[in-house]
mmCIF file of C-alpha atoms and ligand atoms in Angstrom:
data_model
loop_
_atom_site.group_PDB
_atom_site.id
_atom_site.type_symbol
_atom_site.label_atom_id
_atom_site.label_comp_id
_atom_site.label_asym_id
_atom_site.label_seq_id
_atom_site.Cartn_x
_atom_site.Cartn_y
_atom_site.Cartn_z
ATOM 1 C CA UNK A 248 5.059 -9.846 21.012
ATOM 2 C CA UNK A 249 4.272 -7.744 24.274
ATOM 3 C CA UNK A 250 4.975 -4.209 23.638
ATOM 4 C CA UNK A 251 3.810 -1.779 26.299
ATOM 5 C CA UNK A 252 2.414 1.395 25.130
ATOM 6 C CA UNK A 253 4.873 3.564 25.398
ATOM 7 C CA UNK A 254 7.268 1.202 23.146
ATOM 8 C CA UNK A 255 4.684 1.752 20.904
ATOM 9 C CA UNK A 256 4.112 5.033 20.614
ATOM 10 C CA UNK A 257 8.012 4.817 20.266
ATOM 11 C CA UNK A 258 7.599 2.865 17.241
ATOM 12 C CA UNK A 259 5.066 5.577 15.887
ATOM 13 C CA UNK A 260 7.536 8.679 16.245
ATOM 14 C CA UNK A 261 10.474 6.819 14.773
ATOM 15 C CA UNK A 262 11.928 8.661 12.396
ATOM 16 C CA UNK A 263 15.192 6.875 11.742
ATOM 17 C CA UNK A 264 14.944 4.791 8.143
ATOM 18 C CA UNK A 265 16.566 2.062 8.936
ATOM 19 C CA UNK A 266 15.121 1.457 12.227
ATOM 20 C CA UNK A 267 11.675 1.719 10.354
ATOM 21 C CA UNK A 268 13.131 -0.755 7.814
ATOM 22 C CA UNK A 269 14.094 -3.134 10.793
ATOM 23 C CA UNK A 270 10.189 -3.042 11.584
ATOM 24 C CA UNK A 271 8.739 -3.714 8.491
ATOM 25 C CA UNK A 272 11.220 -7.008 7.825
ATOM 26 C CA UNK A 273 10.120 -8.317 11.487
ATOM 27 C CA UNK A 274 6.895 -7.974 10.726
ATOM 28 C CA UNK A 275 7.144 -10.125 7.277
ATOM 29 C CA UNK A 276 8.902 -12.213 9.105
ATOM 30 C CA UNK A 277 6.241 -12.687 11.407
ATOM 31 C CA UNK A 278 3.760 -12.803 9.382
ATOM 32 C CA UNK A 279 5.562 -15.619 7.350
ATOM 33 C CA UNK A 280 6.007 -17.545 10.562
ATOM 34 C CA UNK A 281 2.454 -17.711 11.465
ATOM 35 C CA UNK A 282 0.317 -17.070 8.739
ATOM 36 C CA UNK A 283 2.774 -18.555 5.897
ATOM 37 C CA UNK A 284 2.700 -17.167 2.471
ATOM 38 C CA UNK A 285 -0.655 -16.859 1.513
ATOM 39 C CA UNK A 286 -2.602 -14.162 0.388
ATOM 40 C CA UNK A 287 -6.489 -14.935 1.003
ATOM 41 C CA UNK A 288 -9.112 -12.705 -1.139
ATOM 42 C CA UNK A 289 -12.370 -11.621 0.657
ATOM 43 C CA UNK A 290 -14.943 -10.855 -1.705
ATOM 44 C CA UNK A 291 -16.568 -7.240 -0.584
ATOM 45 C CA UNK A 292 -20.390 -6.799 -1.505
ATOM 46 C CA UNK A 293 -21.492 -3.374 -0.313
ATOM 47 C CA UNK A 294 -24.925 -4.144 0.205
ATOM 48 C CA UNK A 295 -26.391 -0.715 1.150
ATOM 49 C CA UNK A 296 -25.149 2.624 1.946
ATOM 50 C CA UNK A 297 -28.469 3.339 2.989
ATOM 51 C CA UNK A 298 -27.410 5.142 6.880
ATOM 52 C CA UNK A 299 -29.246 6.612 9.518
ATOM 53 C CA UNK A 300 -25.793 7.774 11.457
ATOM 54 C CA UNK A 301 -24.652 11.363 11.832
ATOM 55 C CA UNK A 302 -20.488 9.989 11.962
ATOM 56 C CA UNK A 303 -18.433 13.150 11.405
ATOM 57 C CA UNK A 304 -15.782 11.638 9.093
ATOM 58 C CA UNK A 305 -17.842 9.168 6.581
ATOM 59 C CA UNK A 306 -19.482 10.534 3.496
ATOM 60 C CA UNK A 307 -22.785 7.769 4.063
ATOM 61 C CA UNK A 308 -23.916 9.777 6.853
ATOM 62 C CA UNK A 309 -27.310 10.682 7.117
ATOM 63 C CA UNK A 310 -27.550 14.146 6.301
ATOM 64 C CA UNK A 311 -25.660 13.930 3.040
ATOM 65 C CA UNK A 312 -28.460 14.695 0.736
ATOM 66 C CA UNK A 313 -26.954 14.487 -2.659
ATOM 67 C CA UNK A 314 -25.665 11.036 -1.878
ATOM 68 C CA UNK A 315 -28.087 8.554 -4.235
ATOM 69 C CA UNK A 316 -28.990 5.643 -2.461
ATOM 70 C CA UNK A 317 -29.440 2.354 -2.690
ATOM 71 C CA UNK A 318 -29.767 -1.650 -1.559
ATOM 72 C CA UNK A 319 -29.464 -4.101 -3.198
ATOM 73 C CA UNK A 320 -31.730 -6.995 -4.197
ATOM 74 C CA UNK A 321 -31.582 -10.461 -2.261
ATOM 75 C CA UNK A 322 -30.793 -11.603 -6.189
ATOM 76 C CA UNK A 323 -28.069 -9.376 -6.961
ATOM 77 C CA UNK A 324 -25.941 -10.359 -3.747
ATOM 78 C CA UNK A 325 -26.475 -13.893 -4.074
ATOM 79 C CA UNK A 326 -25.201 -12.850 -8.006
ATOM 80 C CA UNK A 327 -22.206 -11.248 -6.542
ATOM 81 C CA UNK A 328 -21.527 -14.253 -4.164
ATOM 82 C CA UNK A 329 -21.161 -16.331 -6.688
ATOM 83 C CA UNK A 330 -19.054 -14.879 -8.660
ATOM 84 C CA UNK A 331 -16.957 -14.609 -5.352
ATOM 85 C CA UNK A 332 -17.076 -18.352 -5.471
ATOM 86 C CA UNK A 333 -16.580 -18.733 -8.725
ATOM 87 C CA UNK A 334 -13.227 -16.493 -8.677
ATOM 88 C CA UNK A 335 -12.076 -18.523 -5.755
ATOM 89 C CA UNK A 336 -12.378 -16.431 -3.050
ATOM 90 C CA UNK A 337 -13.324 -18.261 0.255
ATOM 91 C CA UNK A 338 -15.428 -15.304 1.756
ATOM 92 C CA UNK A 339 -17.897 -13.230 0.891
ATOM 93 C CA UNK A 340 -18.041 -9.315 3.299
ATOM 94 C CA UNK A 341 -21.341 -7.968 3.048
ATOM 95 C CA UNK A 342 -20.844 -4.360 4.134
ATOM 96 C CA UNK A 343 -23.439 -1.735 4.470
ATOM 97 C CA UNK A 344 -24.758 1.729 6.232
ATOM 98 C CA UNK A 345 -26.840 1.180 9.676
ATOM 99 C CA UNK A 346 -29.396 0.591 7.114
ATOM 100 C CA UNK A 347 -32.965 -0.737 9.406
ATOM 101 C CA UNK A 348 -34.356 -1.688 5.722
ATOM 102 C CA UNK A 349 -31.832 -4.735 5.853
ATOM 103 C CA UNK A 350 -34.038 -7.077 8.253
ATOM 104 C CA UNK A 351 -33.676 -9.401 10.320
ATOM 105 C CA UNK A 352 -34.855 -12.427 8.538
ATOM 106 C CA UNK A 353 -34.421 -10.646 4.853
ATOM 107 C CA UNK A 354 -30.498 -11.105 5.510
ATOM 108 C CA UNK A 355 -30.442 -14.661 7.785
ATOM 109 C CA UNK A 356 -32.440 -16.299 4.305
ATOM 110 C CA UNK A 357 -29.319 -14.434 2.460
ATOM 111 C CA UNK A 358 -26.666 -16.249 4.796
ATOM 112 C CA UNK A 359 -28.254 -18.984 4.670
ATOM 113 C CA UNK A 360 -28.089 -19.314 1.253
ATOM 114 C CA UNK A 361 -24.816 -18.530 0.564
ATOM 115 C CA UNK A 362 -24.072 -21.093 2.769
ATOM 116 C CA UNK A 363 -25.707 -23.889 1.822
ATOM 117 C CA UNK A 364 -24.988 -22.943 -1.857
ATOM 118 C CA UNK A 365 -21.515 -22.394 -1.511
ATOM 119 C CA UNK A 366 -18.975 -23.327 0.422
ATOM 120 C CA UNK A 367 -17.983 -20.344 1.969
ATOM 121 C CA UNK A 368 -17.095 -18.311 4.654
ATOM 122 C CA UNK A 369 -19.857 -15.119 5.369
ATOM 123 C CA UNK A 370 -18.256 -12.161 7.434
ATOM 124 C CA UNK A 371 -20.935 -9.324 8.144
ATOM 125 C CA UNK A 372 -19.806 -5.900 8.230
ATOM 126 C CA UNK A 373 -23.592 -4.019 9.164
ATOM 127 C CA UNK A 374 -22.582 -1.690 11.753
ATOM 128 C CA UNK A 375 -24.274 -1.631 15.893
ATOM 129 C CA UNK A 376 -27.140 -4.317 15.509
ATOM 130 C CA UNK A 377 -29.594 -5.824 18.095
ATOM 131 C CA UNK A 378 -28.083 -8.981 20.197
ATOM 132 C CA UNK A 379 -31.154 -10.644 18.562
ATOM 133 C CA UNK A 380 -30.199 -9.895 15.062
ATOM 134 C CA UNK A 381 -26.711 -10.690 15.482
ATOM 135 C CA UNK A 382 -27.519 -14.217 17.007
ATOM 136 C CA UNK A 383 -29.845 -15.209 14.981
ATOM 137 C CA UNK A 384 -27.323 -14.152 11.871
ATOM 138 C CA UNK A 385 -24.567 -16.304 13.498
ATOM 139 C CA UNK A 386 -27.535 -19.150 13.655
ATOM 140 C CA UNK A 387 -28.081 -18.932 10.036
ATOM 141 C CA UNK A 388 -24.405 -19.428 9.709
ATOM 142 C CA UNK A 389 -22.563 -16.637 9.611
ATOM 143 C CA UNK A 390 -18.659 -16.991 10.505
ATOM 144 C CA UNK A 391 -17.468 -13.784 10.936
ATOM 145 C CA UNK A 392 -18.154 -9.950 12.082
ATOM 146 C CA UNK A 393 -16.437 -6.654 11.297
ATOM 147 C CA UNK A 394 -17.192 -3.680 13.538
ATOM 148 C CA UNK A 395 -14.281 -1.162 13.780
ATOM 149 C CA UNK A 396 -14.118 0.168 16.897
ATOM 150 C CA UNK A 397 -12.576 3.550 15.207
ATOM 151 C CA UNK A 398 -10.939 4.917 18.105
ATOM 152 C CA UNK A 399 -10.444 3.465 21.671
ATOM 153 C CA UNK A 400 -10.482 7.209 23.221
ATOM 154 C CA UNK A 401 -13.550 7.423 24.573
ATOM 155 C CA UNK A 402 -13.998 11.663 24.140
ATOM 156 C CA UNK A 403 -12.688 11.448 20.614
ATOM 157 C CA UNK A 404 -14.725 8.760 19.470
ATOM 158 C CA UNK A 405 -18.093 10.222 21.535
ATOM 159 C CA UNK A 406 -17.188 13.559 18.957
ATOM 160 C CA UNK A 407 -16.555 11.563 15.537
ATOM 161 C CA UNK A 408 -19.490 9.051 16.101
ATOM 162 C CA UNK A 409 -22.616 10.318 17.785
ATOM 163 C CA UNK A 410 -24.733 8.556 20.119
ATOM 164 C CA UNK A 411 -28.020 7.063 18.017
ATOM 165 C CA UNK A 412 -31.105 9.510 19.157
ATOM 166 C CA UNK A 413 -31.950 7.807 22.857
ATOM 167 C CA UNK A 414 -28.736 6.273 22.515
ATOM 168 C CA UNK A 415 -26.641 6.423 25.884
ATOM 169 C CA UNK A 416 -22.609 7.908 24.695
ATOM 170 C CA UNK A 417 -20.461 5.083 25.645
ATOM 171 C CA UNK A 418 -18.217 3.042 23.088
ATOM 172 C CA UNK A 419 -20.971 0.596 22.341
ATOM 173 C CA UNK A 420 -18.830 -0.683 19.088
ATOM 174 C CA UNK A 421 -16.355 -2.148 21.926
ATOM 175 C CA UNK A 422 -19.056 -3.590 23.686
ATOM 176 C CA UNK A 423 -20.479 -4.742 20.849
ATOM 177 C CA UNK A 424 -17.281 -6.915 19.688
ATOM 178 C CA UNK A 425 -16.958 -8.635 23.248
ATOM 179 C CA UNK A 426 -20.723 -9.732 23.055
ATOM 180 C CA UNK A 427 -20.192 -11.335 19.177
ATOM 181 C CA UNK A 428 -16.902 -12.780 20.302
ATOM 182 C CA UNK A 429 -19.286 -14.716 22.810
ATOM 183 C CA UNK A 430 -22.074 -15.310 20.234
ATOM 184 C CA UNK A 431 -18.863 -17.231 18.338
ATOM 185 C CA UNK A 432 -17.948 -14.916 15.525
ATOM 186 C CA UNK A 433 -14.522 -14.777 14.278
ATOM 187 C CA UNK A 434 -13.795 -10.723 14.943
ATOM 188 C CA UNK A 435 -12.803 -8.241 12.912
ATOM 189 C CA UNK A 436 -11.745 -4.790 13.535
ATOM 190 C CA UNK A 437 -9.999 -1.609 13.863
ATOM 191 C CA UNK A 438 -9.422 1.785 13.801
ATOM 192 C CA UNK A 439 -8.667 4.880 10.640
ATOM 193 C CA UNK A 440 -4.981 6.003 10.749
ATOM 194 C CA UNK A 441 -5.115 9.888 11.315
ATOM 195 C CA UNK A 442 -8.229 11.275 12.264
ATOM 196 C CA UNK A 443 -8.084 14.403 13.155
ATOM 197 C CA UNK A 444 -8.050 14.584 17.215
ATOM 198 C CA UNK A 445 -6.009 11.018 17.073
ATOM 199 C CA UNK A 446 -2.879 11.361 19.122
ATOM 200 C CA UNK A 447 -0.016 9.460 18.835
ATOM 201 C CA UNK A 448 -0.448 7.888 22.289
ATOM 202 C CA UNK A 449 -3.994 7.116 21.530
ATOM 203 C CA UNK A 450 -3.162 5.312 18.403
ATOM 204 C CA UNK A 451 -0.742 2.900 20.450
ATOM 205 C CA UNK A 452 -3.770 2.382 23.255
ATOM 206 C CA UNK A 453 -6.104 1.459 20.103
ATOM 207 C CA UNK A 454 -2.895 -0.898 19.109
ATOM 208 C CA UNK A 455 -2.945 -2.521 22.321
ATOM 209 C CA UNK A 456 -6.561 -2.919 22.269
ATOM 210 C CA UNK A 457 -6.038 -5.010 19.475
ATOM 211 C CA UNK A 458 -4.094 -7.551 21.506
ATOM 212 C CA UNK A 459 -5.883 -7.397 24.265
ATOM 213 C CA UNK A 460 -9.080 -8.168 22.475
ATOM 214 C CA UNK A 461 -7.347 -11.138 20.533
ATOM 215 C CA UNK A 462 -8.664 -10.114 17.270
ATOM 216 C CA UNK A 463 -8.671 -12.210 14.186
ATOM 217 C CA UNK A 464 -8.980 -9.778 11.487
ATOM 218 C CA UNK A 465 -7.482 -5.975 12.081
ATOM 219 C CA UNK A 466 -8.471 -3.684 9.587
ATOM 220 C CA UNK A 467 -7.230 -0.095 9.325
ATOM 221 C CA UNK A 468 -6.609 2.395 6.704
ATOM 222 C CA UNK A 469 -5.653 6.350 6.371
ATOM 223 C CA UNK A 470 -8.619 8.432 7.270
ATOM 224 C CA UNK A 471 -9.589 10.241 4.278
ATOM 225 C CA UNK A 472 -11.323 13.409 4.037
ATOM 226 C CA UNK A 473 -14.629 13.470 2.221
ATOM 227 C CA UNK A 474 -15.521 17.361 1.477
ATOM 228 C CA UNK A 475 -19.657 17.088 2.326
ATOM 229 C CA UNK A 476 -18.433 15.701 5.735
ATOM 230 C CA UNK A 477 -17.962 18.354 8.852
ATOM 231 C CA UNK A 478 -14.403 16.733 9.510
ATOM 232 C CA UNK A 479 -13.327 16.375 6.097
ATOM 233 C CA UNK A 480 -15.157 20.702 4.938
ATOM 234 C CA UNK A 481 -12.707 22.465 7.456
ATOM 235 C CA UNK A 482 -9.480 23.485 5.669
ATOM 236 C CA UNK A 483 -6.781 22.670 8.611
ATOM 237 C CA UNK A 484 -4.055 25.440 8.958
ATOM 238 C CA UNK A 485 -0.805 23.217 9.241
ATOM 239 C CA UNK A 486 0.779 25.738 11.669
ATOM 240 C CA UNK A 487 -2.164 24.534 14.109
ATOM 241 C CA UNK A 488 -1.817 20.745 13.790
ATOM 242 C CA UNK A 489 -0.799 20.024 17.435
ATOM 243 C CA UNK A 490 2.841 17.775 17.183
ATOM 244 C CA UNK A 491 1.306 14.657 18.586
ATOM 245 C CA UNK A 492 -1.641 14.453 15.844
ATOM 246 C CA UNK A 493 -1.241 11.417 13.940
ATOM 247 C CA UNK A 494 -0.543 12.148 10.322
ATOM 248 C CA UNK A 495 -3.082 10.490 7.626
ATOM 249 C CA UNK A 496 -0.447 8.906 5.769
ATOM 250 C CA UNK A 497 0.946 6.387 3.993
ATOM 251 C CA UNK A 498 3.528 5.879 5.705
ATOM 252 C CA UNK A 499 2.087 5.783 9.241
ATOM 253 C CA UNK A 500 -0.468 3.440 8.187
ATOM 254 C CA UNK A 501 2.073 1.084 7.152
ATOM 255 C CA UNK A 502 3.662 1.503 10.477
ATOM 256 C CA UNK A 503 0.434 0.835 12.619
ATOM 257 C CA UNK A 504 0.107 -1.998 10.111
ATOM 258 C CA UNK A 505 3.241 -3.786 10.460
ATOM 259 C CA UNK A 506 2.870 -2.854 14.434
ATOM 260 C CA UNK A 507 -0.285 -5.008 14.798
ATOM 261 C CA UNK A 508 1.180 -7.968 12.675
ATOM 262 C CA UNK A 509 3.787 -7.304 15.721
ATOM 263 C CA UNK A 510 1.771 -7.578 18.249
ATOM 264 C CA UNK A 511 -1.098 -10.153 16.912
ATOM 265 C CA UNK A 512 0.921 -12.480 14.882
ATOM 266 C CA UNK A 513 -1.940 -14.672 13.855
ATOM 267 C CA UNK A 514 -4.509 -12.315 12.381
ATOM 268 C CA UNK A 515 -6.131 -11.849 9.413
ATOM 269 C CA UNK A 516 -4.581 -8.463 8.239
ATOM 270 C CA UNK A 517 -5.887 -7.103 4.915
ATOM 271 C CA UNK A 518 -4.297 -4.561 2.538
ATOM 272 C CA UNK A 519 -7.126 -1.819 2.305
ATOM 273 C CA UNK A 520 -8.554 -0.070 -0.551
ATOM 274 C CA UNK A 521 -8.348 3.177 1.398
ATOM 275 C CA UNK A 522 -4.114 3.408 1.947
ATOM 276 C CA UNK A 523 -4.058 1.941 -2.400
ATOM 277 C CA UNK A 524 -5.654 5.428 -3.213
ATOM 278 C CA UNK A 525 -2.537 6.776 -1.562
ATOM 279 C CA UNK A 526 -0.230 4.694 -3.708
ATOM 280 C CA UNK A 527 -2.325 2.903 -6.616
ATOM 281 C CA UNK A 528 1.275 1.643 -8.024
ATOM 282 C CA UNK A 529 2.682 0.269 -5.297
ATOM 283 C CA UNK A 530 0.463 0.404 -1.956
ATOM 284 C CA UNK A 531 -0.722 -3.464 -1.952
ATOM 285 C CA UNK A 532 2.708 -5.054 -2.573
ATOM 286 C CA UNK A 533 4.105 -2.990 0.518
ATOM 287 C CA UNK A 534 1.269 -3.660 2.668
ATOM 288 C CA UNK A 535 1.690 -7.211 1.906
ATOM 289 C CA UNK A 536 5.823 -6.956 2.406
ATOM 290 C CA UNK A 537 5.023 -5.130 5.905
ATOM 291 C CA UNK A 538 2.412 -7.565 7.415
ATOM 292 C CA UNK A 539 -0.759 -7.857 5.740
ATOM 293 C CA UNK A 540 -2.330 -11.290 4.174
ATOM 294 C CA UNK A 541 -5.627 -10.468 2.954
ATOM 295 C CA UNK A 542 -7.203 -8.838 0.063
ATOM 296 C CA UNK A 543 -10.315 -7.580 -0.483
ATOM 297 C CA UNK A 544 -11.443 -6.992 -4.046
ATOM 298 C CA UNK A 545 -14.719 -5.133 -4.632
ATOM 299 C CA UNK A 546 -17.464 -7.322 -6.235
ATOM 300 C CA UNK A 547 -20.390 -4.744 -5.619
ATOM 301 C CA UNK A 548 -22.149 -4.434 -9.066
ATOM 302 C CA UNK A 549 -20.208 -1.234 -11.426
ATOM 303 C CA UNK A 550 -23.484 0.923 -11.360
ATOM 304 C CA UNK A 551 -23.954 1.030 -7.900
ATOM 305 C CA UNK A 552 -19.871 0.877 -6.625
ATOM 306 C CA UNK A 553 -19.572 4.840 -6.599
ATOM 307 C CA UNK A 554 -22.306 5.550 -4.608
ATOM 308 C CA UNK A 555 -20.720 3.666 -1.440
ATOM 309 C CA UNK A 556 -19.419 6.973 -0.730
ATOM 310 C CA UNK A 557 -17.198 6.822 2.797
ATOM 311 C CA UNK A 558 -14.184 8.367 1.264
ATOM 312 C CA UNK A 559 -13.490 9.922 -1.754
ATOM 313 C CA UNK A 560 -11.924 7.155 -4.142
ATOM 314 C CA UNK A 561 -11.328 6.962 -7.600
ATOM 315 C CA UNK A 562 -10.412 3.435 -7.770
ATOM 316 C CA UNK A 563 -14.246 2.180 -7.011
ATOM 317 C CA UNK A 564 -15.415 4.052 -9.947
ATOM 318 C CA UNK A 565 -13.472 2.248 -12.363
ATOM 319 C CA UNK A 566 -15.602 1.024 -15.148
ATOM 320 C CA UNK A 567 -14.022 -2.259 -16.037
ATOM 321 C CA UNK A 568 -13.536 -5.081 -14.109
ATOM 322 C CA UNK A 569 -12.686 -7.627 -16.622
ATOM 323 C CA UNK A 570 -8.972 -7.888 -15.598
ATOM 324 C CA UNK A 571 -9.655 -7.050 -11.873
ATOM 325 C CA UNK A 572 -9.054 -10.524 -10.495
ATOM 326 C CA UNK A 573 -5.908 -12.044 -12.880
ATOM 327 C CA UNK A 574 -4.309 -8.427 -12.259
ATOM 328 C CA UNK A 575 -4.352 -8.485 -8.546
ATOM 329 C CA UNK A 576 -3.497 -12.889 -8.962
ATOM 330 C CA UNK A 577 0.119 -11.390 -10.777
ATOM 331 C CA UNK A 578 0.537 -8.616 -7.986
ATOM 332 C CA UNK A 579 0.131 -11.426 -5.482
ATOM 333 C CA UNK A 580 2.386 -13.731 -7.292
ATOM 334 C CA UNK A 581 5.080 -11.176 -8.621
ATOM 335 C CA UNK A 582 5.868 -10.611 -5.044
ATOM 336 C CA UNK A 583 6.686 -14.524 -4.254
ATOM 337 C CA UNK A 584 3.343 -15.145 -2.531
ATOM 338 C CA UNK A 585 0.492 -17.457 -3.512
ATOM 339 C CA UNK A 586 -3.539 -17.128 -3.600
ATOM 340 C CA UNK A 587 -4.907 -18.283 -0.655
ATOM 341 C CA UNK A 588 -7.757 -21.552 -0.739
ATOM 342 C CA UNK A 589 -10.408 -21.683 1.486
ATOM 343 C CA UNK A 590 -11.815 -19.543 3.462
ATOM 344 C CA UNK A 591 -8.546 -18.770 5.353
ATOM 345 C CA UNK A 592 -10.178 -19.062 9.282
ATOM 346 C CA UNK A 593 -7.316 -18.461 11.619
ATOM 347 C CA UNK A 594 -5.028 -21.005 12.907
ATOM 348 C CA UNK A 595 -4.261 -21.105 16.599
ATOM 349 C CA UNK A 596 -0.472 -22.125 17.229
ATOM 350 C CA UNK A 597 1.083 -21.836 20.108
ATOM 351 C CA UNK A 598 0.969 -17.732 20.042
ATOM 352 C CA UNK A 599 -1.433 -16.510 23.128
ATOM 353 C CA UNK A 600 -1.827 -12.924 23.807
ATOM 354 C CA UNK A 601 -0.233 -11.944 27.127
ATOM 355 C CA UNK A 602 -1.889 -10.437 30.022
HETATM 356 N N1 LIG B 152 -21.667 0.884 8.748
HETATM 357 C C1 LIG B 152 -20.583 -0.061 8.851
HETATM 358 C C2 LIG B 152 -19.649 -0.028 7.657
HETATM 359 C C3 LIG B 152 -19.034 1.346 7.448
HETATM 360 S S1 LIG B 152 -17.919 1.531 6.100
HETATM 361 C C4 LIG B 152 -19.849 0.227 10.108
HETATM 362 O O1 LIG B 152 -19.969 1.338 10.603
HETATM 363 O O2 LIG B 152 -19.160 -0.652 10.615
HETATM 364 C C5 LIG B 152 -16.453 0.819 6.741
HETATM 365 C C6 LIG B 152 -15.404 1.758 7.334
HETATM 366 O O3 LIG B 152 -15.109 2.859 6.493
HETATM 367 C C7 LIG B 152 -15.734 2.427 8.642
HETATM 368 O O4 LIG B 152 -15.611 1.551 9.718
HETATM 369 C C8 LIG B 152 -14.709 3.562 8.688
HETATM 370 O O5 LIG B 152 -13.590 3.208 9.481
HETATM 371 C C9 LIG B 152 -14.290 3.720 7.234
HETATM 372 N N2 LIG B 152 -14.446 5.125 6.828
HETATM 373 C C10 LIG B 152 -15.557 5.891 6.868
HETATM 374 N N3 LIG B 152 -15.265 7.152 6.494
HETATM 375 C C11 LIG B 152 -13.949 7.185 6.207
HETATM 376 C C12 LIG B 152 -13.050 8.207 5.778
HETATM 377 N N4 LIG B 152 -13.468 9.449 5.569
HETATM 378 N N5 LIG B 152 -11.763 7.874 5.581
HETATM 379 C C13 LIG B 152 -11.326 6.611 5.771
HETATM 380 N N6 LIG B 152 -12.122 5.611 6.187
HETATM 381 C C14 LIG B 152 -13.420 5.895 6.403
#
């Protein structure tokens, strides 16, 4: 569906319940027409929070000392991989800092690996990475790359995200995306729901962005404020929240949610960790009943699972995992929908985004 920008932001300031209702029943709809009942499971390995960024919002950044660090071992990912397998999942994420320590070649051997181990799909999630890396990961057989872009205002996102030292202060995570969609990568990405700055007219430009880029996966989630971050230290004085500033909700994530189910019908859309510390009850099943197909259950090792620190979360530092995988199988099932097989790679119908 087309919907200009201002329909959008429209959408976002809705306040009437049924209305919103109407919204999040066209986008199951949707999301039933084109990507059918099926909940996929991506496997997430957090393979370093090792960072050398300064980003205002995320806990990993650099100069948070009493963060422990670590990476882990070319043995323990291929470990958590195939378990992945094992559980059924069709993809493995490996996520990490802007960690330089994960080389070039260290992680291609790791793809290729995986790959020719089992069968499959690899999405990288490793941050702003040389052209050269990125090919030659796509060469050793990697499907699919998640960079979000954050924010698609340029000022806002030159505040949150500083330039690298010698780094020029353009949005080099949107250039980055149109150069991997060329390398062949599936794309994945997005923006947090509610950062402080984000206006409600900037949200919908970010939602357009998603059509206009074509994306396969969108990922987005409330931002989350993390106390040893500058954003998330200053203690905001709700009489000075300006009235356009995009609440960090629940509920306005599911709206931006079911908006880009909308507006790309045939992307990957998963239901994100970050908005199920908002509602641990209940927060999949509606993400999943207002557009969202994709899950992404944590496989990073217990001992090192609370150190990847981005937001505060209480959820990652559970100790046991032995029920993890049946429990979220029933959730899928107990709301009528099935485990996906396969890796789940997007289906082109007839559905083309509109100039
Ligand atoms: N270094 C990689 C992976 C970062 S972690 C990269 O930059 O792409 C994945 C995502 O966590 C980030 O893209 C960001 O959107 C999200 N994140 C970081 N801090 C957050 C916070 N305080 N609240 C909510 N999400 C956050």
């Amino acid at each position: 569906m087309l919907l200009p920008v201002p329909a959008i932001v429209q959408w976002l300031r809705e306040t009437d319940e049924t209305r919103i209702q109407e919204l999040y029943d066209a986008a199951d709809r949707v999301r039933r027409e084109h990507v059918g009942d099926a909940v996929y499971f991506r496997a997430l390995i957090q393979v370093s929070n090792i960072c050398f960024r300064q980003c205002s919002y995320c806990g990993m950044r650099a100069s948070n000392q009493s963060l422990q660090r670590y990476r882990l071992t070319r043995q323990e990912i291929l470990e958590c991989a195939a378990l992945a397998a094992a559980q059924g999942c069709g993809t493995v994420i490996m996520r990490a800092g802007e960690d330089f320590g994960i080389e070039s070649e260290w992680m291609a051997d790791i793809i290729r690996t995986i790959k020719r181990d089992m069968a499959i799909a690899v999405t990288l999630s490793l941050g702003e990475r040389s052209d050269q890396e990125l090919e030659r990961w796509r060469q050793a057989g990697a499907d699919r790359y998640i960079l979000r872009f954050e924010t698609s205002d340029p000022e806002l996102y030159a505040r949150i995200h500083p330039p690298a030292p010698g780094q020029s202060p353009t949005h080099h995570r949107i250039e980055q995306l149109v150069r991997l969609r060329d390398m062949g990568y599936e794309i994945g990405s997005g923006v947090m729901v509610g950062i402080p700055g984000q206006s409600l007219r900037s949200l919908a430009r970010d939602i357009e962005l998603f059509r206009e880029f074509n994306l396969d996966m969108i990922t987005v989630g409330p931002y989350l404020p993390h106390p040893l971050t500058p954003l998330g230290s200053v203690e905001t004085d709700p009489v000075s929240i300006p009235d356009n500033q995009v609440p960090n909700s629940e509920a306005m994530t599911y709206r931006v949610i079911a908006l880009a189910r909308m507006i790309c019908p045939e992307a990957a859309i998963p239901s994100t960790t970050a908005l199920s510390t908002l509602n641990v009850a209940r927060g999949r099943e509606l993400e999943l009943q207002r557009g969202a197909n994709v899950i992404i259950p944590n496989l990073t090792p217990a001992r090192y699972r609370r150190y990847y620190d981005n937001y505060p979360d209480i959820a990652r530092i559970q100790a046991s995992f032995e029920h993890y995988f049946d429990d979220l199988k029933k959730r899928v099932e107990a709301i009528d929908r099935t485990v996906g097989k396969g890796p789940g790679n997007r289906k082109r119908g007839s559905w083309a985004p509109k100039e």
